[in-house]
Amino acid sequence: MRIGFGYDSHRFLSEGDAAKPLVLGGVAFDGERGLKAHSDGDVVIHAVIDALLGAAALGDIGSHFPDSDEKWRGADSARLLSEVMREIGLAGYTVGNLDVTIICERPKIGPRREEVRSRLASLLGISVSQVSVKGKTNEKMDDVGAGLGIEVHAVALLQ
Ligand code: MG
Protein backbone atom coordinates (compact mmCIF):
# COMPACT_ATOMS: atom_id res chain seq x y z
CA MET A 1 0.00 0.00 0.00
CA ARG A 2 1.16 3.51 -0.75
CA ILE A 3 -0.19 6.81 0.49
CA GLY A 4 -0.13 10.14 -1.36
CA PHE A 5 -0.95 13.71 -0.41
CA GLY A 6 -2.07 16.45 -2.79
CA TYR A 7 -2.67 20.16 -2.33
CA ASP A 8 -3.90 22.92 -4.62
CA SER A 9 -5.31 26.42 -4.40
CA HIS A 10 -6.77 28.84 -6.92
CA ARG A 11 -7.99 32.43 -6.76
CA PHE A 12 -11.47 33.39 -7.87
CA LEU A 13 -11.63 35.34 -11.15
CA SER A 14 -11.72 39.11 -10.77
CA GLU A 15 -14.54 41.37 -11.99
CA GLY A 16 -12.77 42.16 -15.27
CA ASP A 17 -11.78 38.59 -16.14
CA ALA A 18 -13.68 36.57 -18.74
CA ALA A 19 -16.34 34.55 -16.94
CA LYS A 20 -15.74 30.86 -16.43
CA PRO A 21 -17.95 28.35 -14.62
CA LEU A 22 -16.90 27.08 -11.18
CA VAL A 23 -16.20 23.34 -11.38
CA LEU A 24 -15.26 21.36 -8.26
CA GLY A 25 -14.59 17.64 -8.48
CA GLY A 26 -16.08 17.58 -11.97
CA VAL A 27 -19.36 19.12 -10.74
CA ALA A 28 -20.49 22.54 -12.01
CA PHE A 29 -21.56 25.04 -9.34
CA ASP A 30 -23.86 27.28 -11.39
CA GLY A 31 -24.07 30.92 -10.41
CA GLU A 32 -20.71 30.88 -8.60
CA ARG A 33 -17.63 32.74 -9.79
CA GLY A 34 -15.03 30.56 -11.53
CA LEU A 35 -11.35 30.23 -10.62
CA LYS A 36 -8.28 31.72 -12.30
CA ALA A 37 -6.37 28.94 -14.06
CA HIS A 38 -4.76 27.79 -17.27
CA SER A 39 -7.12 24.79 -17.25
CA ASP A 40 -10.78 24.78 -16.20
CA GLY A 41 -9.52 25.51 -12.66
CA ASP A 42 -10.97 22.40 -11.01
CA VAL A 43 -8.90 22.80 -7.85
CA VAL A 44 -10.39 19.61 -6.34
CA ILE A 45 -9.33 17.39 -9.22
CA HIS A 46 -5.90 19.03 -9.26
CA ALA A 47 -5.31 18.11 -5.61
CA VAL A 48 -6.63 14.58 -6.25
CA ILE A 49 -4.26 14.17 -9.21
CA ASP A 50 -1.30 15.20 -7.05
CA ALA A 51 -2.35 12.77 -4.29
CA LEU A 52 -2.53 9.90 -6.81
CA LEU A 53 0.74 10.80 -8.55
CA GLY A 54 2.37 11.32 -5.16
CA ALA A 55 1.34 7.88 -3.92
CA ALA A 56 2.79 6.29 -7.05
CA ALA A 57 5.86 8.60 -7.00
CA LEU A 58 5.07 9.51 -10.61
CA GLY A 59 5.77 13.25 -10.42
CA ASP A 60 3.11 15.93 -10.16
CA ILE A 61 0.37 17.62 -12.17
CA GLY A 62 2.78 20.28 -13.44
CA SER A 63 5.21 17.73 -14.86
CA HIS A 64 2.42 15.83 -16.63
CA PHE A 65 0.35 18.77 -17.87
CA PRO A 66 2.60 21.88 -17.92
CA ASP A 67 0.68 25.16 -17.93
CA SER A 68 3.22 26.48 -20.44
CA ASP A 69 1.70 24.04 -22.96
CA GLU A 70 -1.15 25.53 -25.00
CA LYS A 71 -2.52 22.01 -25.34
CA TRP A 72 -3.86 22.24 -21.76
CA ARG A 73 -5.46 25.72 -22.04
CA GLY A 74 -9.02 25.45 -20.72
CA ALA A 75 -8.47 21.70 -20.31
CA ASP A 76 -11.25 19.66 -18.74
CA SER A 77 -9.57 18.46 -15.53
CA ALA A 78 -11.74 15.31 -15.57
CA ARG A 79 -9.87 14.37 -18.74
CA LEU A 80 -6.53 14.95 -17.03
CA LEU A 81 -7.65 12.74 -14.14
CA SER A 82 -8.65 9.97 -16.56
CA GLU A 83 -5.19 10.17 -18.11
CA VAL A 84 -3.58 9.93 -14.64
CA MET A 85 -5.80 6.93 -13.75
CA ARG A 86 -4.58 5.21 -16.90
CA GLU A 87 -0.95 5.72 -15.78
CA ILE A 88 -1.71 4.59 -12.24
CA GLY A 89 -3.28 1.43 -13.69
CA LEU A 90 -0.31 0.82 -15.99
CA ALA A 91 1.97 1.08 -12.95
CA GLY A 92 -0.07 -1.74 -11.38
CA TYR A 93 -2.05 0.20 -8.78
CA THR A 94 -5.72 0.44 -7.85
CA VAL A 95 -7.18 3.14 -5.60
CA GLY A 96 -8.03 2.02 -2.06
CA ASN A 97 -9.70 5.24 -0.95
CA LEU A 98 -9.66 8.98 -1.38
CA ASP A 99 -10.22 11.68 1.27
CA VAL A 100 -10.68 15.30 0.19
CA THR A 101 -11.04 18.51 2.22
CA ILE A 102 -12.25 21.65 0.41
CA ILE A 103 -11.66 24.95 2.23
CA CYS A 104 -13.62 28.03 1.14
CA GLU A 105 -16.07 30.59 2.46
CA ARG A 106 -18.30 29.91 -0.54
CA PRO A 107 -19.85 28.01 -2.18
CA LYS A 108 -21.25 25.78 0.54
CA ILE A 109 -19.97 22.27 -0.19
CA GLY A 110 -22.36 20.36 2.09
CA PRO A 111 -25.44 20.55 -0.15
CA ARG A 112 -23.44 19.29 -3.18
CA ARG A 113 -21.19 16.83 -1.34
CA GLU A 114 -22.89 13.66 -2.59
CA GLU A 115 -22.70 14.82 -6.20
CA VAL A 116 -18.97 15.52 -5.87
CA ARG A 117 -18.39 12.13 -4.19
CA SER A 118 -20.27 10.29 -6.96
CA ARG A 119 -18.47 12.15 -9.71
CA LEU A 120 -15.02 11.54 -8.20
CA ALA A 121 -15.86 7.86 -7.56
CA SER A 122 -16.90 7.38 -11.18
CA LEU A 123 -13.77 9.18 -12.49
CA LEU A 124 -11.60 6.93 -10.30
CA GLY A 125 -13.58 3.80 -11.12
CA ILE A 126 -14.25 3.07 -7.43
CA SER A 127 -17.38 3.00 -5.29
CA VAL A 128 -18.79 6.05 -3.52
CA SER A 129 -18.03 4.39 -0.17
CA GLN A 130 -14.31 4.73 -1.01
CA VAL A 131 -14.54 8.50 -1.49
CA SER A 132 -14.84 11.11 1.25
CA VAL A 133 -15.47 14.80 0.57
CA LYS A 134 -15.45 17.34 3.38
CA GLY A 135 -16.16 21.05 3.13
CA LYS A 136 -15.14 23.70 5.63
CA THR A 137 -14.52 27.41 5.88
CA ASN A 138 -11.28 29.04 7.02
CA GLU A 139 -13.16 30.87 9.80
CA LYS A 140 -12.58 34.18 7.95
CA MET A 141 -8.81 33.89 8.48
CA ASP A 142 -6.26 34.73 5.78
CA ASP A 143 -7.04 35.18 2.07
CA VAL A 144 -9.10 32.00 1.79
CA GLY A 145 -11.11 33.19 4.77
CA ALA A 146 -11.58 36.54 3.05
CA GLY A 147 -13.20 34.65 0.17
CA LEU A 148 -10.43 35.25 -2.36
CA GLY A 149 -10.05 31.62 -3.38
CA ILE A 150 -10.39 27.92 -2.67
CA GLU A 151 -7.86 25.55 -1.14
CA VAL A 152 -8.01 21.74 -1.32
CA HIS A 153 -6.15 18.95 0.48
CA ALA A 154 -6.42 15.33 -0.70
CA VAL A 155 -5.07 12.01 0.52
CA ALA A 156 -5.17 8.86 -1.61
CA LEU A 157 -4.27 5.28 -0.85
CA LEU A 158 -3.03 3.04 -3.67
CA GLN A 159 -2.89 -0.74 -3.51
MG1 MG B 1 -4.41 23.85 -10.00
Coordinates of N, CA and C and ligand atoms in Angstrom, one line a residue:
M1 N 0.8 -1.2 0.0 CA 0.0 0.0 0.0 C 0.9 1.2 0.0
R2 N 0.4 2.3 -0.7 CA 1.2 3.5 -0.8 C 0.2 4.7 -0.6
I3 N 0.7 5.7 0.2 CA -0.2 6.8 0.5 C 0.3 8.0 -0.2
G4 N -0.6 8.9 -0.7 CA -0.1 10.1 -1.4 C -0.9 11.3 -0.9
F5 N -0.3 12.5 -0.8 CA -0.9 13.7 -0.4 C -0.9 14.7 -1.5
G6 N -2.0 15.4 -1.7 CA -2.1 16.4 -2.8 C -2.7 17.7 -2.3
Y7 N -2.2 18.8 -2.8 CA -2.7 20.2 -2.3 C -2.8 21.1 -3.6
D8 N -3.8 21.9 -3.6 CA -3.9 22.9 -4.6 C -4.7 24.1 -4.1
S9 N -4.5 25.2 -4.7 CA -5.3 26.4 -4.4 C -5.4 27.3 -5.7
H10 N -6.6 27.9 -5.8 CA -6.8 28.8 -6.9 C -7.6 30.0 -6.4
R11 N -7.3 31.2 -7.0 CA -8.0 32.4 -6.8 C -9.3 32.5 -7.6
F12 N -10.3 33.1 -7.1 CA -11.5 33.4 -7.9 C -11.1 34.4 -8.9
L13 N -11.8 34.4 -10.1 CA -11.6 35.3 -11.1 C -12.0 36.7 -10.6
S14 N -11.4 37.7 -11.2 CA -11.7 39.1 -10.8 C -12.9 39.6 -11.6
E15 N -13.4 40.8 -11.2 CA -14.5 41.4 -12.0 C -14.3 41.5 -13.5
G16 N -13.1 41.9 -13.9 CA -12.8 42.2 -15.3 C -12.4 40.9 -16.1
D17 N -12.2 39.8 -15.4 CA -11.8 38.6 -16.1 C -13.0 38.0 -16.9
A18 N -12.6 37.3 -18.0 CA -13.7 36.6 -18.7 C -14.3 35.5 -17.8
A19 N -15.6 35.5 -17.8 CA -16.3 34.5 -16.9 C -16.0 33.1 -17.3
K20 N -16.0 32.3 -16.3 CA -15.7 30.9 -16.4 C -16.6 30.2 -15.4
P21 N -17.1 29.0 -15.7 CA -18.0 28.4 -14.6 C -17.1 27.8 -13.5
L22 N -17.6 27.7 -12.3 CA -16.9 27.1 -11.2 C -17.2 25.6 -11.2
V23 N -16.1 24.8 -11.3 CA -16.2 23.3 -11.4 C -15.4 22.8 -10.3
L24 N -16.0 22.0 -9.4 CA -15.3 21.4 -8.3 C -15.5 19.9 -8.3
G25 N -14.4 19.1 -8.4 CA -14.6 17.6 -8.5 C -15.4 17.2 -9.7
G26 N -15.3 17.9 -10.8 CA -16.1 17.6 -12.0 C -17.6 18.0 -11.9
V27 N -18.0 18.7 -10.9 CA -19.4 19.1 -10.7 C -19.4 20.6 -10.9
A28 N -20.3 21.1 -11.8 CA -20.5 22.5 -12.0 C -21.3 23.2 -10.9
F29 N -20.8 24.3 -10.4 CA -21.6 25.0 -9.3 C -22.1 26.3 -10.0
D30 N -23.3 26.2 -10.6 CA -23.9 27.3 -11.4 C -24.1 28.5 -10.5
G31 N -23.8 29.7 -11.1 CA -24.1 30.9 -10.4 C -22.9 31.4 -9.5
E32 N -21.9 30.5 -9.4 CA -20.7 30.9 -8.6 C -19.6 31.4 -9.5
R33 N -18.8 32.2 -9.0 CA -17.6 32.7 -9.8 C -16.6 31.6 -10.0
G34 N -16.0 31.6 -11.2 CA -15.0 30.6 -11.5 C -13.7 30.9 -11.0
L35 N -12.7 30.0 -11.2 CA -11.4 30.2 -10.6 C -10.3 30.6 -11.7
K36 N -9.4 31.4 -11.4 CA -8.3 31.7 -12.3 C -7.4 30.5 -12.5
A37 N -7.2 30.1 -13.8 CA -6.4 28.9 -14.1 C -6.1 28.8 -15.5
H38 N -5.1 28.1 -15.9 CA -4.8 27.8 -17.3 C -5.8 26.8 -17.8
S39 N -6.1 25.8 -16.9 CA -7.1 24.8 -17.3 C -8.5 25.3 -16.8
D40 N -9.4 24.4 -16.6 CA -10.8 24.8 -16.2 C -10.8 25.2 -14.7
G41 N -9.6 25.0 -14.0 CA -9.5 25.5 -12.7 C -10.2 24.6 -11.6
D42 N -10.4 23.3 -12.0 CA -11.0 22.4 -11.0 C -9.9 22.0 -9.9
V43 N -9.9 22.9 -8.9 CA -8.9 22.8 -7.8 C -9.0 21.5 -7.1
V44 N -10.2 20.9 -7.0 CA -10.4 19.6 -6.3 C -9.7 18.5 -7.1
I45 N -10.0 18.4 -8.4 CA -9.3 17.4 -9.2 C -7.8 17.6 -9.2
H46 N -7.3 18.8 -9.3 CA -5.9 19.0 -9.3 C -5.2 18.5 -8.0
A47 N -5.9 18.7 -6.8 CA -5.3 18.1 -5.6 C -5.4 16.6 -5.6
V48 N -6.5 16.0 -6.2 CA -6.6 14.6 -6.3 C -5.5 14.0 -7.2
I49 N -5.3 14.6 -8.3 CA -4.3 14.2 -9.2 C -2.9 14.1 -8.5
D50 N -2.6 15.2 -7.7 CA -1.3 15.2 -7.1 C -1.2 14.1 -6.0
A51 N -2.3 13.8 -5.3 CA -2.3 12.8 -4.3 C -2.1 11.4 -5.0
L52 N -2.7 11.2 -6.1 CA -2.5 9.9 -6.8 C -1.1 9.8 -7.3
L53 N -0.6 10.8 -8.0 CA 0.7 10.8 -8.5 C 1.8 10.7 -7.4
G54 N 1.5 11.4 -6.3 CA 2.4 11.3 -5.2 C 2.5 9.9 -4.6
A55 N 1.3 9.2 -4.5 CA 1.3 7.9 -3.9 C 2.2 6.9 -4.8
A56 N 2.1 7.2 -6.1 CA 2.8 6.3 -7.0 C 4.2 6.8 -7.3
A57 N 4.6 7.9 -6.7 CA 5.9 8.6 -7.0 C 6.1 8.8 -8.5
L58 N 5.0 9.3 -9.2 CA 5.1 9.5 -10.6 C 5.1 11.0 -11.0
G59 N 5.7 11.8 -10.1 CA 5.8 13.2 -10.4 C 4.6 14.0 -9.9
D60 N 4.3 15.1 -10.6 CA 3.1 15.9 -10.2 C 2.3 16.5 -11.4
I61 N 1.3 17.2 -11.1 CA 0.4 17.6 -12.2 C 1.1 18.5 -13.1
G62 N 2.0 19.4 -12.6 CA 2.8 20.3 -13.4 C 3.7 19.6 -14.4
S63 N 4.3 18.4 -14.0 CA 5.2 17.7 -14.9 C 4.5 16.9 -15.9
H64 N 3.2 16.6 -15.6 CA 2.4 15.8 -16.6 C 1.7 16.7 -17.6
F65 N 1.2 17.9 -17.1 CA 0.3 18.8 -17.9 C 0.8 20.2 -17.7
P66 N 2.0 20.6 -18.2 CA 2.6 21.9 -17.9 C 1.7 23.0 -18.4
D67 N 1.6 24.1 -17.5 CA 0.7 25.2 -17.9 C 1.3 26.1 -19.0
S68 N 2.6 25.7 -19.4 CA 3.2 26.5 -20.4 C 2.8 25.9 -21.8
D69 N 2.1 24.7 -21.7 CA 1.7 24.0 -23.0 C 0.3 24.5 -23.3
E70 N 0.2 25.1 -24.5 CA -1.1 25.5 -25.0 C -2.2 24.4 -25.1
K71 N -1.7 23.2 -25.2 CA -2.5 22.0 -25.3 C -3.5 21.9 -24.1
W72 N -3.1 22.4 -23.0 CA -3.9 22.2 -21.8 C -4.7 23.5 -21.4
R73 N -4.7 24.5 -22.3 CA -5.5 25.7 -22.0 C -6.9 25.4 -22.0
G74 N -7.6 25.7 -20.9 CA -9.0 25.5 -20.7 C -9.3 24.0 -20.6
A75 N -8.3 23.2 -20.4 CA -8.5 21.7 -20.3 C -9.5 21.3 -19.3
D76 N -10.3 20.3 -19.7 CA -11.2 19.7 -18.7 C -10.4 18.8 -17.8
S77 N -10.4 19.2 -16.5 CA -9.6 18.5 -15.5 C -10.0 17.0 -15.4
A78 N -11.3 16.7 -15.6 CA -11.7 15.3 -15.6 C -11.0 14.5 -16.6
R79 N -10.6 15.1 -17.7 CA -9.9 14.4 -18.7 C -8.5 14.1 -18.3
L80 N -7.9 15.1 -17.6 CA -6.5 14.9 -17.0 C -6.5 13.8 -16.0
L81 N -7.6 13.8 -15.2 CA -7.6 12.7 -14.1 C -7.8 11.4 -14.8
S82 N -8.5 11.3 -15.9 CA -8.7 10.0 -16.6 C -7.3 9.5 -17.1
E83 N -6.5 10.5 -17.6 CA -5.2 10.2 -18.1 C -4.3 9.7 -17.0
V84 N -4.4 10.3 -15.8 CA -3.6 9.9 -14.6 C -4.0 8.5 -14.2
M85 N -5.3 8.3 -14.2 CA -5.8 6.9 -13.8 C -5.3 5.8 -14.7
R86 N -5.1 6.2 -16.0 CA -4.6 5.2 -16.9 C -3.1 4.9 -16.5
E87 N -2.4 5.9 -16.2 CA -1.0 5.7 -15.8 C -0.8 5.0 -14.5
I88 N -1.7 5.3 -13.5 CA -1.7 4.6 -12.2 C -2.0 3.1 -12.5
G89 N -2.9 2.8 -13.4 CA -3.3 1.4 -13.7 C -2.1 0.7 -14.4
L90 N -1.5 1.4 -15.3 CA -0.3 0.8 -16.0 C 0.8 0.5 -15.0
A91 N 0.9 1.3 -14.0 CA 2.0 1.1 -12.9 C 1.6 0.0 -12.0
G92 N 0.4 -0.6 -12.2 CA -0.1 -1.7 -11.4 C -0.9 -1.4 -10.1
Y93 N -1.3 -0.2 -10.0 CA -2.1 0.2 -8.8 C -3.6 0.3 -9.0
T94 N -4.3 0.1 -7.9 CA -5.7 0.4 -7.8 C -5.9 1.4 -6.7
V95 N -7.0 2.2 -6.7 CA -7.2 3.1 -5.6 C -7.9 2.5 -4.5
G96 N -7.4 2.6 -3.2 CA -8.0 2.0 -2.1 C -9.1 3.0 -1.5
N97 N -8.7 4.2 -1.3 CA -9.7 5.2 -1.0 C -9.1 6.6 -1.2
L98 N -10.0 7.6 -1.1 CA -9.7 9.0 -1.4 C -10.4 9.8 -0.3
D99 N -9.6 10.8 0.3 CA -10.2 11.7 1.3 C -9.9 13.1 0.9
V100 N -10.9 13.9 0.7 CA -10.7 15.3 0.2 C -11.3 16.3 1.2
T101 N -10.5 17.4 1.4 CA -11.0 18.5 2.2 C -11.0 19.8 1.4
I102 N -12.1 20.4 1.2 CA -12.2 21.6 0.4 C -12.4 22.8 1.4
I103 N -11.6 23.8 1.3 CA -11.7 25.0 2.2 C -12.0 26.2 1.5
C104 N -13.2 26.8 1.8 CA -13.6 28.0 1.1 C -14.8 28.6 1.9
E105 N -14.9 29.9 1.8 CA -16.1 30.6 2.5 C -17.3 30.3 1.7
R106 N -17.2 30.3 0.3 CA -18.3 29.9 -0.5 C -17.8 29.3 -1.8
P107 N -18.5 28.4 -2.5 CA -19.8 28.0 -2.2 C -19.9 27.0 -1.0
K108 N -21.1 26.8 -0.5 CA -21.3 25.8 0.5 C -21.1 24.4 -0.1
I109 N -20.2 23.6 0.4 CA -20.0 22.3 -0.2 C -21.0 21.2 0.3
G110 N -21.4 21.3 1.5 CA -22.4 20.4 2.1 C -23.5 19.9 1.2
P111 N -24.3 20.9 0.7 CA -25.4 20.5 -0.1 C -25.1 19.8 -1.4
R112 N -23.8 19.9 -1.9 CA -23.4 19.3 -3.2 C -22.5 18.1 -2.9
R113 N -22.2 17.8 -1.7 CA -21.2 16.8 -1.3 C -21.4 15.5 -2.0
E114 N -22.6 15.0 -2.0 CA -22.9 13.7 -2.6 C -22.6 13.6 -4.1
E115 N -23.0 14.7 -4.8 CA -22.7 14.8 -6.2 C -21.2 14.8 -6.5
V116 N -20.4 15.5 -5.7 CA -19.0 15.5 -5.9 C -18.4 14.1 -5.6
R117 N -18.9 13.5 -4.5 CA -18.4 12.1 -4.2 C -18.7 11.2 -5.4
S118 N -19.9 11.2 -5.9 CA -20.3 10.3 -7.0 C -19.4 10.5 -8.2
R119 N -19.2 11.8 -8.5 CA -18.5 12.1 -9.7 C -17.0 11.7 -9.6
L120 N -16.4 12.0 -8.4 CA -15.0 11.5 -8.2 C -14.9 10.0 -8.2
A121 N -15.9 9.3 -7.6 CA -15.9 7.9 -7.6 C -15.9 7.3 -9.0
S122 N -16.8 7.9 -9.8 CA -16.9 7.4 -11.2 C -15.6 7.7 -12.0
L123 N -15.0 8.9 -11.8 CA -13.8 9.2 -12.5 C -12.6 8.3 -12.1
L124 N -12.7 7.8 -10.8 CA -11.6 6.9 -10.3 C -11.9 5.5 -10.5
G125 N -13.2 5.2 -10.9 CA -13.6 3.8 -11.1 C -13.7 3.0 -9.8
I126 N -14.1 3.7 -8.7 CA -14.2 3.1 -7.4 C -15.7 3.4 -6.9
S127 N -16.0 2.8 -5.8 CA -17.4 3.0 -5.3 C -17.4 4.3 -4.4
V128 N -18.6 4.8 -4.3 CA -18.8 6.1 -3.5 C -18.3 5.9 -2.1
S129 N -18.4 4.6 -1.6 CA -18.0 4.4 -0.2 C -16.5 4.5 0.0
Q130 N -15.8 4.6 -1.1 CA -14.3 4.7 -1.0 C -13.9 6.2 -1.1
V131 N -14.9 7.1 -1.3 CA -14.5 8.5 -1.5 C -15.2 9.4 -0.4
S132 N -14.3 10.2 0.2 CA -14.8 11.1 1.3 C -14.6 12.5 0.8
V133 N -15.6 13.4 0.9 CA -15.5 14.8 0.6 C -16.0 15.6 1.8
K134 N -15.1 16.5 2.2 CA -15.4 17.3 3.4 C -15.3 18.8 3.0
G135 N -16.2 19.6 3.4 CA -16.2 21.0 3.1 C -16.1 21.8 4.4
K136 N -15.2 22.8 4.4 CA -15.1 23.7 5.6 C -14.7 25.1 5.2
T137 N -15.0 26.0 6.1 CA -14.5 27.4 5.9 C -13.2 27.6 6.6
N138 N -12.5 28.7 6.3 CA -11.3 29.0 7.0 C -11.5 30.0 8.2
E139 N -12.8 30.0 8.6 CA -13.2 30.9 9.8 C -12.7 32.3 9.6
K140 N -12.9 32.8 8.3 CA -12.6 34.2 7.9 C -11.1 34.6 8.1
M141 N -10.2 33.6 8.3 CA -8.8 33.9 8.5 C -8.1 33.8 7.1
D142 N -7.1 34.7 7.0 CA -6.3 34.7 5.8 C -7.1 35.0 4.5
D143 N -6.4 34.9 3.3 CA -7.0 35.2 2.1 C -8.2 34.2 1.7
V144 N -8.0 33.0 2.1 CA -9.1 32.0 1.8 C -10.3 32.4 2.6
G145 N -10.0 32.8 3.9 CA -11.1 33.2 4.8 C -11.8 34.5 4.3
A146 N -11.0 35.3 3.6 CA -11.6 36.5 3.1 C -12.4 36.3 1.8
G147 N -12.4 35.0 1.3 CA -13.2 34.7 0.2 C -12.5 34.9 -1.1
L148 N -11.2 35.0 -1.1 CA -10.4 35.3 -2.4 C -10.2 34.0 -3.2
G149 N -10.3 32.8 -2.6 CA -10.0 31.6 -3.4 C -10.5 30.4 -2.6
I150 N -10.1 29.2 -3.2 CA -10.4 27.9 -2.7 C -9.1 27.1 -2.5
E151 N -9.0 26.4 -1.4 CA -7.9 25.5 -1.1 C -8.4 24.1 -0.9
V152 N -7.6 23.1 -1.4 CA -8.0 21.7 -1.3 C -6.8 20.9 -0.9
H153 N -7.1 20.0 0.0 CA -6.2 18.9 0.5 C -6.7 17.6 0.1
A154 N -5.9 16.7 -0.3 CA -6.4 15.3 -0.7 C -5.4 14.3 -0.3
V155 N -5.9 13.2 0.2 CA -5.1 12.0 0.5 C -5.6 10.8 -0.2
A156 N -4.7 10.1 -0.9 CA -5.2 8.9 -1.6 C -4.3 7.7 -1.2
L157 N -5.0 6.5 -1.1 CA -4.3 5.3 -0.9 C -4.3 4.4 -2.1
L158 N -3.1 4.0 -2.5 CA -3.0 3.0 -3.7 C -2.7 1.7 -3.2
Q159 N -3.2 0.6 -3.9 CA -2.9 -0.7 -3.5 C -2.3 -1.4 -4.7
Ligands
MG1 MG -4.4 23.9 -10.0

